[in-house]
Amino acid sequence: MRLPARSRASSVLEKRGGRLLAIDPLREADIAVLVRRNSEARLVQESLTALRIPSVLHSMGNLFDTDEALEMSRVLSAIGSPNHEPLLKVALATDMLGKGGEDLEKLGRDEAEWEDWVVKFREYNELWEKRGFIRMFRHFLLKEKVRTRLLSFPDGERRLTNILHLAEVLHQESSERKLGMVGLLKWLRQQRDPESPRLEEHQLRLESDANAVRVVTIHKSKGLEYPVVFCPFNWDGSEIGKNEEFLFHDPKDDWKINLVLNPEENPNRMLGEKEILAENLRLLYVSLTRAKNRCYLIWGRFNEAGTSAPAYLLHPPEGTPEDIVAATGAKFEGLTDADIRQALKELARNAKGAIQLSDMPLGAGEQQRPAAEAGKDLFFEEFSGHIRRDWRIASFSLLTSDREKETKTPSHAAIDLPDYDQGISLEETVPTQEPSGIFAFPKGARAGTLLHDIFEKIDFSGKDMPAIEEVVAGKLREYGFEMHWQETVCEMVGKVLAAPLQSGENGLTLSRIGKIDRLSELEFYFPLEPITPKKLKKVFAEHGGPEIAADFPDQIENLNFAPAQGFMKGFIDLLFQFQGKFYLADWKSNFLGNRVEDYGKKTLLREMKENFYILQYHIYTLALHQYLRNRLGDYDYEKHFGGVFYIFLRGVDPERGQEFGIYRDLPGKELVEALSRELIGRP
């Protein structure tokens, strides 16, 4: 009878409550609907929402038993393991992110769009690791428009309140107990375990203090009063099921409480049912006495109603039978609908106007329109202001996004994230021999991000090879690669760390860079004056060196980004310090051929131009230039900046020196200062 009851409760609340709301000064907040269970509270709220009657829940539920706790667990698990495809798909299917079956099926066919989601979740992972849970989660809510999506549901305020409450609890736990990502996810799983203790501070909060109907559990309503009360679910029976465990107080043993685990043939069943009826009567009394002015009690021939508290009060059995519950049920079973109505009429007549009897309205009720809105014609206001569409947070990906779309390579331009290369050349090189070693390692964005992650985690000294092997193995598993690649990748890592980065006597190799002298995935912002492709072309044509000025300015002019200003954002793969100078490095996993010779200087220069990496590292250099002159009191560009390295990982071989796999440049001071004037507005 629950589903019909919900529909009818909606009708009663609309027909009765809706009319009451039209009579000033009664407000929605003056009305309470009392329920026994949280499930009934949700049914009532759904019905009221369908009728446009605002409501809030005052329930006894626990935060970790909600659907939102399950969704939070799924989303955070995917953020914790962004390369785990099943976890990410489950997270996308939550109401927080709103992807349906068709969306997920489409993502399975669209590699570029799927990779966009993977990269976004990697960003959330990195932000959580570097800045903490709450900083990441606030960014996630904003970026994914979670608030708007949840509030679009009929019970949106309840859902959003639960999500924000969960975030607050998780933040508090992570701060007080110093829990990292893994620890916090484990703690959340433990709290969701039904066997875990339920703490009072984790009870559900009121989702709004706005003017709204109060949906309250009877237990929580004790001691409170409301002008108008509805009691739609007070017909719970008092009979114990055939195999149902029950409690009773034994009068022969000083009224000690007993739990009956084998109820089928227990002689104390009658005592247990009598105590249930007494509890039902107590709850009915609490319900009926919460109303100051008016109380609505719904009654009729519902399932189990024959042994309920209203049946005992309104249709009591004759005499004082020993088995009061069975007698009450037998009496009610023998009544016709006319008998029930006649008994209620008698009660109303004897109450001398204090009780009124009326039929439940049929149908689902009509949507409530507040009296204040009656007769009002609604219309849209026209916005006459000017929206500046050129103001934005720009990035290298944004500036080159249209060019990437034209070449049909997967693009992350819509997301301001680390610019991980796609692992292939835009102009594929024809293989001259069968690939082996690192040249045979899979291509693509997933492989590129894997290699980036490895270099971010390892100790460059190379002294602890077992630790490097462990990192490589872990990343291969995380990204879904077969473990037979471990030896190949470790060999490549060793070569990159040992390779000389530049000629000269200083012997610069990455293996000489300690952890204290490096920063990985350094995020930056700097203010951005209005820029266009033509403005960038002019700067590089007038101030770039011979290799750049020859043809690169014309390539820049062909970029199709809209005029932009605001802020420039980016991520530098590696910033390190060596012998008093600062250097930038970027890892590239692009596949240019099956031999070291395919990664020579001419090939790398062509690759740098075609992919606009030259523009990328000048942006990075400008960001570092601004950072150092704000941090170093005696900063001088030529004294403190050592240059840029783009390391094409597949082509590095220390035995061949820096001639293969390593692109190096030291942008001229004049060019950097010109970029600073044009992009930032200061020399």
XYZ file of C-alpha atoms in Angstrom:
683
model
C 0.000 0.000 0.000
C 3.035 2.308 0.015
C 2.752 3.494 -3.597
C -0.967 4.306 -3.453
C -0.344 5.930 -0.086
C 2.268 8.212 -1.599
C -0.072 9.287 -4.360
C -2.919 9.856 -1.973
C -0.754 11.666 0.553
C 0.237 14.001 -2.252
C -3.395 14.661 -3.028
C -4.299 15.294 0.581
C -1.374 17.659 1.079
C -2.259 19.517 -2.109
C -6.003 19.659 -1.526
C -5.754 20.471 2.153
C -2.295 21.957 2.629
C -2.350 23.834 -0.657
C -5.560 25.599 0.244
C -4.229 26.406 3.684
C -1.164 27.996 2.125
C -3.347 30.423 0.231
C -4.684 31.789 3.544
C -2.416 34.412 5.036
C -0.643 34.314 7.491
C -0.153 30.494 7.313
C 3.155 29.607 5.642
C 4.714 26.391 4.366
C 6.945 26.272 7.433
C 3.826 26.083 9.652
C 3.011 22.631 8.246
C 4.646 19.372 9.350
C 4.264 15.886 7.906
C 5.125 13.209 10.486
C 6.515 9.855 9.368
C 7.996 6.816 11.084
C 10.756 5.969 8.621
C 13.249 7.870 6.485
C 11.960 6.000 3.431
C 8.489 7.444 4.087
C 10.018 10.900 4.465
C 11.578 10.608 1.014
C 8.242 9.490 -0.497
C 6.516 12.510 1.001
C 9.186 14.922 -0.208
C 9.057 13.514 -3.741
C 5.286 13.990 -3.810
C 5.458 17.531 -2.460
C 8.175 18.448 -4.926
C 6.026 17.182 -7.806
C 3.323 19.587 -6.592
C 5.786 22.492 -6.354
C 5.378 22.639 -2.574
C 8.829 23.261 -0.997
C 9.803 20.904 1.800
C 12.775 19.993 3.982
C 13.621 16.728 5.744
C 14.186 16.499 9.503
C 15.173 12.838 9.544
C 17.260 10.547 11.695
C 19.224 9.151 8.750
C 23.005 8.877 8.734
C 25.112 10.681 6.179
C 27.061 7.565 5.210
C 23.900 5.567 4.469
C 22.803 7.949 1.713
C 23.048 7.512 -2.042
C 25.296 10.564 -2.080
C 27.860 8.775 0.119
C 27.972 5.974 -2.443
C 28.356 8.487 -5.290
C 31.069 10.363 -3.419
C 32.940 7.108 -2.881
C 32.727 6.263 -6.580
C 33.861 9.684 -7.757
C 36.751 9.939 -5.287
C 37.883 6.390 -6.111
C 38.114 7.397 -9.784
C 40.068 10.531 -8.870
C 42.361 8.360 -6.772
C 42.983 6.032 -9.759
C 42.310 8.175 -12.852
C 43.789 5.631 -15.255
C 41.505 2.820 -14.078
C 38.876 2.726 -16.821
C 36.094 0.836 -14.949
C 36.331 3.174 -11.933
C 36.194 6.241 -14.156
C 33.169 4.949 -16.067
C 31.334 4.236 -12.814
C 32.114 7.770 -11.611
C 30.866 9.307 -14.852
C 27.593 7.388 -14.486
C 26.809 9.030 -11.124
C 24.243 11.800 -10.839
C 27.112 14.104 -9.840
C 28.539 13.840 -13.375
C 25.388 12.812 -15.199
C 26.580 10.483 -17.957
C 24.008 7.971 -19.189
C 24.439 4.686 -21.022
C 24.478 6.333 -24.452
C 27.098 8.834 -23.307
C 29.371 6.077 -22.015
C 28.902 4.055 -25.190
C 29.890 7.109 -27.237
C 32.948 7.681 -25.034
C 34.003 4.120 -25.771
C 34.177 5.012 -29.468
C 35.646 8.509 -29.144
C 39.237 8.116 -27.941
C 39.922 11.841 -27.853
C 36.914 12.651 -25.667
C 37.672 9.717 -23.383
C 41.255 10.899 -23.019
C 39.961 14.363 -22.113
C 38.109 12.830 -19.155
C 41.164 10.817 -18.129
C 43.338 13.929 -18.179
C 40.764 15.922 -16.203
C 40.700 13.272 -13.490
C 44.493 13.214 -13.460
C 44.394 16.934 -12.774
C 42.026 16.374 -9.849
C 44.362 13.636 -8.611
C 47.388 15.941 -8.774
C 45.524 18.806 -7.131
C 44.405 16.519 -4.282
C 47.948 15.262 -3.790
C 49.550 18.714 -3.868
C 46.914 20.991 -2.322
C 44.743 18.664 -0.248
C 41.254 17.221 -0.486
C 39.042 20.264 0.040
C 40.950 22.448 -2.450
C 40.590 19.721 -5.061
C 36.924 19.054 -4.328
C 35.904 22.707 -4.537
C 37.654 22.892 -7.904
C 35.885 19.688 -8.985
C 32.440 21.028 -7.996
C 33.022 24.215 -9.952
C 34.643 22.627 -13.008
C 32.024 19.891 -13.407
C 29.043 22.122 -12.490
C 27.954 19.603 -9.866
C 25.794 22.072 -7.917
C 23.727 22.991 -10.962
C 23.345 19.354 -11.992
C 22.195 18.178 -8.548
C 19.788 21.077 -8.058
C 18.025 20.098 -11.284
C 16.614 17.035 -9.487
C 13.335 17.327 -7.545
C 15.227 16.604 -4.306
C 18.250 18.590 -5.419
C 18.684 20.587 -2.211
C 18.774 17.364 -0.197
C 21.371 15.836 -2.524
C 23.570 18.921 -2.560
C 23.373 19.290 1.216
C 24.537 15.699 1.639
C 27.443 16.162 -0.797
C 28.624 19.350 0.918
C 28.225 17.740 4.342
C 30.300 14.760 3.180
C 32.981 17.079 1.837
C 33.112 18.912 5.167
C 33.423 15.668 7.131
C 36.113 14.313 4.796
C 38.073 17.564 5.013
C 37.900 17.519 8.799
C 39.016 13.899 8.925
C 41.886 14.411 6.485
C 43.089 17.479 8.413
C 42.823 16.077 11.919
C 44.252 12.637 11.141
C 46.681 13.803 8.428
C 45.165 11.375 5.926
C 46.383 11.344 2.354
C 44.449 10.192 -0.661
C 44.654 6.454 0.055
C 43.945 6.868 3.769
C 40.895 9.075 3.227
C 39.389 6.718 0.638
C 39.874 3.818 3.049
C 38.230 5.808 5.861
C 35.238 6.623 3.642
C 34.790 2.952 2.746
C 34.880 2.042 6.438
C 32.249 4.641 7.311
C 29.934 3.319 4.591
C 30.142 -0.187 6.023
C 26.715 -0.928 7.602
C 28.533 -2.516 10.558
C 30.433 0.697 11.283
C 29.219 2.727 14.329
C 26.943 5.628 13.425
C 27.946 8.892 15.124
C 25.510 11.651 16.023
C 27.563 14.313 14.199
C 27.046 12.350 10.982
C 23.258 12.580 11.097
C 21.640 14.255 8.121
C 21.440 18.019 8.199
C 18.484 20.170 7.321
C 18.976 20.996 3.661
C 17.449 24.470 3.917
C 16.138 26.938 6.465
C 13.840 28.428 3.862
C 10.048 28.654 4.210
C 9.115 25.024 3.508
C 6.942 22.168 4.768
C 8.731 20.188 7.486
C 8.900 16.440 6.895
C 9.830 15.036 10.298
C 10.215 11.602 11.861
C 7.868 11.087 14.798
C 10.832 10.360 17.029
C 12.461 13.693 16.178
C 9.188 15.616 16.604
C 8.913 14.847 20.317
C 8.638 18.061 22.305
C 7.909 20.167 19.203
C 4.694 21.771 17.985
C 3.478 22.858 14.551
C 0.340 24.840 13.607
C -0.749 22.133 11.143
C 0.267 18.451 11.181
C -0.341 15.670 8.661
C -0.098 12.011 9.793
C -0.231 9.956 6.576
C 1.450 6.673 7.682
C 0.116 5.641 11.088
C -1.327 2.247 10.164
C 1.646 -0.023 10.931
C 0.406 -3.397 12.187
C 1.369 -5.016 15.472
C 1.544 -8.660 14.411
C 4.894 -10.467 14.395
C 5.761 -12.337 11.211
C 6.053 -16.132 11.301
C 9.881 -16.118 11.175
C 10.429 -12.612 12.551
C 12.663 -12.146 15.577
C 11.119 -10.067 18.374
C 11.713 -8.574 21.813
C 9.531 -8.796 24.925
C 9.798 -8.019 28.633
C 9.277 -11.143 30.730
C 6.870 -10.459 33.657
C 7.999 -13.731 35.291
C 11.636 -12.630 35.368
C 11.544 -9.090 36.772
C 10.491 -7.709 33.358
C 13.920 -8.416 31.831
C 14.106 -7.889 28.109
C 14.395 -11.003 25.952
C 15.302 -11.435 22.295
C 13.513 -14.351 20.651
C 15.591 -15.869 17.853
C 13.236 -18.808 17.137
C 9.848 -17.101 17.035
C 7.790 -19.744 15.221
C 6.694 -21.731 18.279
C 7.525 -19.289 21.063
C 4.759 -18.946 23.692
C 5.713 -15.303 24.315
C 4.647 -14.107 20.860
C 1.476 -12.606 22.343
C 3.536 -10.554 24.816
C 5.765 -9.318 22.009
C 2.787 -8.261 19.877
C 1.174 -6.506 22.827
C 4.355 -4.459 23.349
C 4.454 -3.555 19.644
C 0.856 -2.341 19.845
C 1.738 -0.276 22.920
C 4.654 1.314 21.028
C 2.404 2.040 18.041
C -0.102 3.709 20.385
C 2.665 5.804 21.918
C 3.846 6.980 18.497
C 0.267 7.768 17.469
C -0.159 9.834 20.636
C 3.052 11.756 19.888
C 1.864 12.389 16.323
C -1.619 13.618 17.238
C -0.364 15.930 19.985
C 2.188 17.819 17.839
C -0.472 20.039 16.250
C -1.368 23.434 17.703
C -4.371 24.144 15.478
C -5.174 21.308 13.107
C -4.147 17.675 12.615
C -4.900 15.472 9.595
C -4.952 11.691 10.205
C -5.333 9.418 7.190
C -7.247 6.226 7.903
C -8.776 3.394 5.938
C -8.540 -0.275 5.043
C -4.803 -0.387 4.389
C -2.519 -3.400 4.470
C -1.714 -4.369 8.099
C -4.078 -1.651 9.334
C -6.244 -4.172 11.206
C -3.757 -4.505 14.093
C -2.548 -0.893 14.060
C -2.934 1.727 16.777
C -5.822 3.591 15.007
C -7.684 0.259 14.591
C -7.412 -0.380 18.338
C -8.552 3.171 19.218
C -11.258 3.681 16.606
C -12.612 0.116 16.374
C -11.738 -1.565 19.710
C -12.578 -5.224 20.325
C -15.280 -6.170 22.805
C -14.259 -6.707 26.401
C -10.645 -7.264 27.470
C -9.379 -10.223 25.480
C -6.094 -11.814 26.507
C -4.711 -11.629 22.970
C -5.551 -8.009 22.335
C -3.721 -7.803 18.988
C -5.452 -10.841 17.493
C -8.828 -9.644 18.769
C -8.310 -6.163 17.302
C -7.370 -7.664 13.947
C -10.377 -10.000 13.954
C -12.738 -7.143 14.806
C -11.386 -4.927 12.006
C -11.445 -7.788 9.485
C -15.156 -8.225 10.095
C -16.006 -4.564 9.418
C -17.298 -3.362 6.080
C -16.314 0.003 4.621
C -19.716 1.277 5.720
C -19.069 0.053 9.296
C -15.716 1.873 9.390
C -17.290 5.091 8.083
C -20.161 4.873 10.563
C -17.770 4.493 13.510
C -15.845 7.558 12.379
C -19.057 9.581 11.958
C -20.023 8.712 15.517
C -16.633 9.865 16.748
C -16.930 13.171 14.863
C -20.472 13.750 16.145
C -19.431 13.183 19.759
C -16.473 15.555 19.331
C -18.896 18.476 18.882
C -17.122 20.032 15.899
C -13.548 19.295 16.984
C -13.269 16.445 14.441
C -14.256 16.609 10.788
C -14.553 13.556 8.526
C -13.848 13.852 4.788
C -12.889 11.549 1.924
C -9.358 11.404 0.605
C -9.107 13.259 -2.715
C -8.672 11.018 -5.746
C -5.895 11.577 -8.258
C -2.418 12.971 -7.899
C -3.353 16.544 -7.067
C -2.532 19.764 -8.887
C 0.593 21.843 -8.767
C 0.473 24.507 -6.100
C 0.758 28.129 -7.181
C 1.366 30.505 -4.266
C -1.289 33.133 -3.818
C 1.298 35.890 -4.264
C 1.865 34.686 -7.830
C -1.787 34.472 -8.778
C -2.638 36.715 -11.700
C 0.980 37.662 -12.379
C 2.227 37.540 -15.957
C 5.841 36.364 -16.035
C 8.250 37.639 -18.656
C 11.975 37.690 -19.424
C 14.046 40.806 -18.846
C 16.376 41.684 -21.693
C 20.076 41.920 -20.852
C 21.590 45.009 -22.414
C 25.052 44.828 -20.875
C 28.264 43.943 -22.684
C 29.986 40.619 -22.048
C 33.720 40.676 -22.654
C 34.315 37.434 -24.508
C 38.064 37.954 -24.894
C 38.774 37.785 -21.145
C 39.772 34.267 -20.172
C 42.403 32.004 -18.723
C 44.513 31.095 -21.737
C 47.040 28.288 -22.166
C 49.342 26.878 -24.798
C 46.688 24.254 -25.568
C 44.074 26.960 -26.067
C 46.277 28.956 -28.431
C 46.975 25.897 -30.607
C 43.652 24.067 -30.254
C 42.185 24.913 -33.672
C 45.360 23.794 -35.365
C 45.168 20.497 -33.460
C 41.591 19.952 -34.566
C 42.538 20.521 -38.188
C 45.199 17.804 -37.976
C 42.674 15.485 -36.329
C 44.802 14.621 -33.325
C 43.160 14.305 -29.905
C 42.973 17.697 -28.225
C 42.760 18.779 -24.609
C 42.474 22.409 -25.596
C 39.268 22.945 -23.734
C 40.999 21.984 -20.489
C 43.856 23.957 -18.978
C 45.992 20.961 -18.031
C 49.579 19.761 -18.468
C 50.355 19.561 -22.190
C 51.186 15.869 -22.495
C 52.274 15.045 -26.028
C 50.258 12.518 -27.955
C 53.290 10.301 -28.434
C 53.243 10.398 -32.250
C 54.548 12.798 -34.834
C 52.010 14.832 -36.734
C 53.870 13.806 -39.876
C 54.487 10.072 -39.445
C 57.953 8.849 -40.328
C 58.046 5.772 -42.554
C 59.728 2.985 -40.546
C 63.028 1.843 -42.007
C 63.315 -1.280 -39.829
C 61.343 -3.362 -37.378
C 61.025 -1.469 -34.056
C 62.670 -2.841 -30.946
C 63.303 -1.655 -27.423
C 61.766 1.711 -26.544
C 60.929 2.306 -30.225
C 58.430 -0.563 -30.008
C 56.792 0.840 -26.865
C 53.142 1.785 -27.539
C 52.410 5.252 -28.874
C 49.649 7.639 -27.853
C 48.632 9.974 -25.035
C 48.342 7.195 -22.460
C 51.938 6.125 -23.046
C 53.094 9.757 -22.980
C 51.394 10.426 -19.644
C 52.817 7.206 -18.197
C 56.369 8.304 -19.024
C 55.730 11.795 -17.633
C 54.520 10.264 -14.360
C 57.576 8.039 -14.065
C 60.017 10.952 -14.377
C 57.948 12.945 -11.901
C 58.227 10.210 -9.247
C 61.756 8.807 -9.540
C 65.036 9.892 -7.948
C 67.229 11.182 -10.793
C 70.445 10.033 -9.155
C 69.732 6.483 -10.349
C 71.547 5.071 -7.353
C 68.515 3.122 -6.196
C 67.550 1.154 -9.325
C 65.193 -1.200 -7.417
C 63.173 1.873 -6.403
C 63.032 3.047 -10.035
C 61.996 -0.439 -11.148
C 59.235 -0.402 -8.528
C 57.939 2.976 -9.758
C 57.982 1.781 -13.370
C 56.163 -1.442 -12.489
C 53.534 0.433 -10.508
C 52.916 2.924 -13.313
C 52.684 0.177 -15.927
C 49.992 -1.515 -13.851
C 48.207 1.776 -13.172
C 48.043 2.679 -16.863
C 47.161 -0.812 -18.027
C 50.388 -1.786 -19.835
C 51.837 -5.303 -19.861
C 54.633 -5.921 -17.390
C 57.095 -7.168 -20.024
C 57.709 -3.469 -20.835
C 59.329 -2.893 -17.437
C 62.876 -3.699 -18.534
C 62.525 -1.609 -21.720
C 61.223 1.446 -19.880
C 63.832 1.138 -17.118
C 66.589 0.986 -19.725
C 65.226 4.144 -21.381
C 65.050 5.928 -18.015
C 68.677 5.030 -17.296
C 69.802 6.434 -20.637
C 67.908 9.697 -20.168
C 69.362 10.235 -16.691
C 72.913 9.548 -17.875
C 72.813 11.509 -21.144
C 74.827 14.787 -21.305
C 72.357 17.640 -21.853
C 74.860 20.110 -23.252
C 78.461 20.231 -24.363
C 81.120 21.730 -22.127
C 83.064 20.915 -19.038
C 80.293 21.203 -16.476
C 78.985 17.707 -17.300
C 75.305 18.491 -16.880
C 73.239 15.312 -16.653
C 69.912 14.755 -14.931
C 71.580 12.196 -12.666
C 73.381 15.118 -10.982
C 70.128 16.858 -10.079
C 69.003 16.118 -6.519
C 65.401 16.192 -5.380
C 65.974 19.456 -3.535
C 67.076 21.120 -6.787
C 64.036 20.234 -8.921
C 60.326 20.906 -9.181
C 58.007 18.716 -11.279
C 54.723 19.756 -12.901
C 55.145 23.358 -11.778
C 51.896 25.235 -12.330
C 52.027 28.933 -13.177
C 49.794 31.902 -13.945
C 50.777 35.323 -15.194
C 48.623 38.316 -16.233
C 47.978 38.482 -19.944
C 47.587 41.604 -22.051
C 45.441 41.316 -25.225
C 47.183 38.989 -27.691
C 46.462 37.879 -31.246
C 48.336 35.637 -33.709
C 49.533 38.761 -35.546
C 50.992 40.266 -32.382
C 52.863 37.051 -31.585
C 54.156 36.841 -35.176
C 55.512 40.365 -34.956
C 57.433 39.646 -31.736
C 59.072 36.464 -33.064
C 59.834 38.011 -36.474
C 61.557 41.043 -34.962
C 63.370 39.452 -32.022
C 63.721 35.730 -32.760
C 67.012 34.124 -33.729
C 67.845 32.967 -37.272
C 66.330 29.486 -36.886
C 63.082 30.924 -35.496
C 62.713 34.081 -37.586
C 63.075 32.172 -40.876
C 59.616 30.583 -41.019
C 58.169 30.159 -37.533
C 56.481 33.615 -37.380
C 54.407 32.717 -40.446
C 53.316 29.497 -38.756
C 52.205 31.468 -35.700
C 50.095 33.785 -37.853
C 48.178 30.727 -39.067
C 47.015 29.945 -35.539
C 43.292 30.516 -35.310
C 42.752 31.491 -31.664
C 40.429 34.373 -30.860
C 41.901 37.506 -29.270
C 42.550 36.745 -25.607
C 43.485 38.525 -22.419
C 43.254 37.816 -18.719
C 45.731 35.203 -17.486
C 48.104 32.694 -19.028
C 48.227 29.319 -17.301
C 50.473 26.314 -17.785
C 52.405 23.407 -16.299
C 56.172 23.067 -16.633
C 57.278 19.418 -16.672
C 60.562 20.085 -14.906
C 62.354 23.085 -13.434
C 65.800 22.409 -12.024
C 68.850 24.293 -10.730
C 72.457 23.415 -11.542
C 75.580 25.374 -10.658
C 73.675 28.603 -10.034
C 71.530 28.495 -13.178
C 67.893 27.531 -13.659
C 66.774 25.258 -16.498
C 63.442 24.133 -17.959
C 62.882 20.640 -19.313
C 59.941 19.012 -21.081
C 59.471 15.279 -21.673
C 58.380 14.250 -25.164
C 57.451 10.666 -26.051
C 56.778 11.460 -29.735
C 57.575 8.579 -32.074
C 59.803 9.843 -34.909
C 61.311 6.562 -36.122
C 62.815 3.221 -35.144
C 66.452 4.398 -34.822
C 68.351 6.871 -32.711
C 69.363 8.565 -35.977
C 65.700 9.486 -36.568
C 65.946 11.863 -33.603
C 68.671 14.136 -34.915
C 68.772 17.918 -34.592
C 67.096 18.686 -37.936
C 64.237 16.284 -37.234
C 63.758 17.653 -33.743
C 63.716 21.248 -35.004
C 61.051 20.346 -37.536
C 59.038 18.622 -34.803
C 59.409 21.614 -32.497
C 58.053 23.944 -35.154
C 55.233 21.727 -36.436
C 53.893 21.145 -32.934
C 54.453 24.773 -31.872
C 56.672 23.565 -29.019
C 58.848 26.625 -29.703
C 55.925 28.838 -28.718
C 55.324 26.611 -25.707
C 58.797 26.902 -24.232
C 58.915 30.655 -24.789
C 55.724 30.918 -22.714
C 57.363 28.748 -20.051
C 60.543 30.821 -20.173
C 58.538 34.013 -19.737
C 56.753 32.507 -16.704
C 60.086 31.532 -15.119
C 61.568 34.938 -15.979
C 58.767 36.673 -14.039
C 59.063 34.211 -11.154
C 62.831 34.578 -10.743
C 62.954 38.330 -10.898
C 60.335 38.473 -8.143
C 62.217 35.931 -6.004
C 65.903 36.711 -6.609
C 67.051 40.145 -5.475
C 70.026 40.242 -7.862
C 68.274 38.440 -10.714
C 69.833 38.757 -14.140
C 68.425 36.740 -17.060
C 71.752 35.962 -18.676
C 73.360 35.106 -15.350
C 70.616 32.957 -13.838
C 68.828 31.289 -16.749
C 70.568 28.345 -18.394
C 68.102 27.395 -21.121
C 65.455 24.915 -22.200
C 65.686 21.187 -22.915
C 63.049 19.218 -24.839
C 63.950 15.591 -24.253
C 62.555 13.178 -26.846
C 62.709 10.091 -24.681
C 62.783 7.449 -27.394
C 65.856 8.913 -29.095
C 68.211 9.574 -26.166
C 71.452 7.605 -26.024
C 74.280 8.800 -23.742
C 76.860 7.147 -25.993
C 75.776 9.436 -28.847
C 75.939 12.587 -26.706
C 73.431 15.409 -27.026
C 73.265 15.120 -30.822
C 70.215 12.873 -30.718
C 66.970 13.078 -28.752
C 67.737 16.372 -27.025
C 66.627 19.769 -28.299
C 68.260 22.705 -26.486
C 67.726 26.424 -26.775
C 68.546 29.531 -24.788
C 65.996 32.197 -25.818
C 67.625 35.586 -26.279
C 67.123 38.150 -23.565
C 65.809 40.660 -26.111
C 63.080 38.216 -27.253
C 62.031 37.345 -23.696
C 61.780 41.005 -22.725
C 59.797 41.758 -25.888
C 57.383 38.957 -25.021
C 57.143 40.350 -21.494
C 56.221 43.810 -22.844
C 53.604 42.495 -25.276
C 52.067 39.725 -23.144
C 52.402 41.088 -19.605
C 52.829 44.811 -20.151
C 56.242 45.148 -18.485
C 59.804 44.632 -19.845
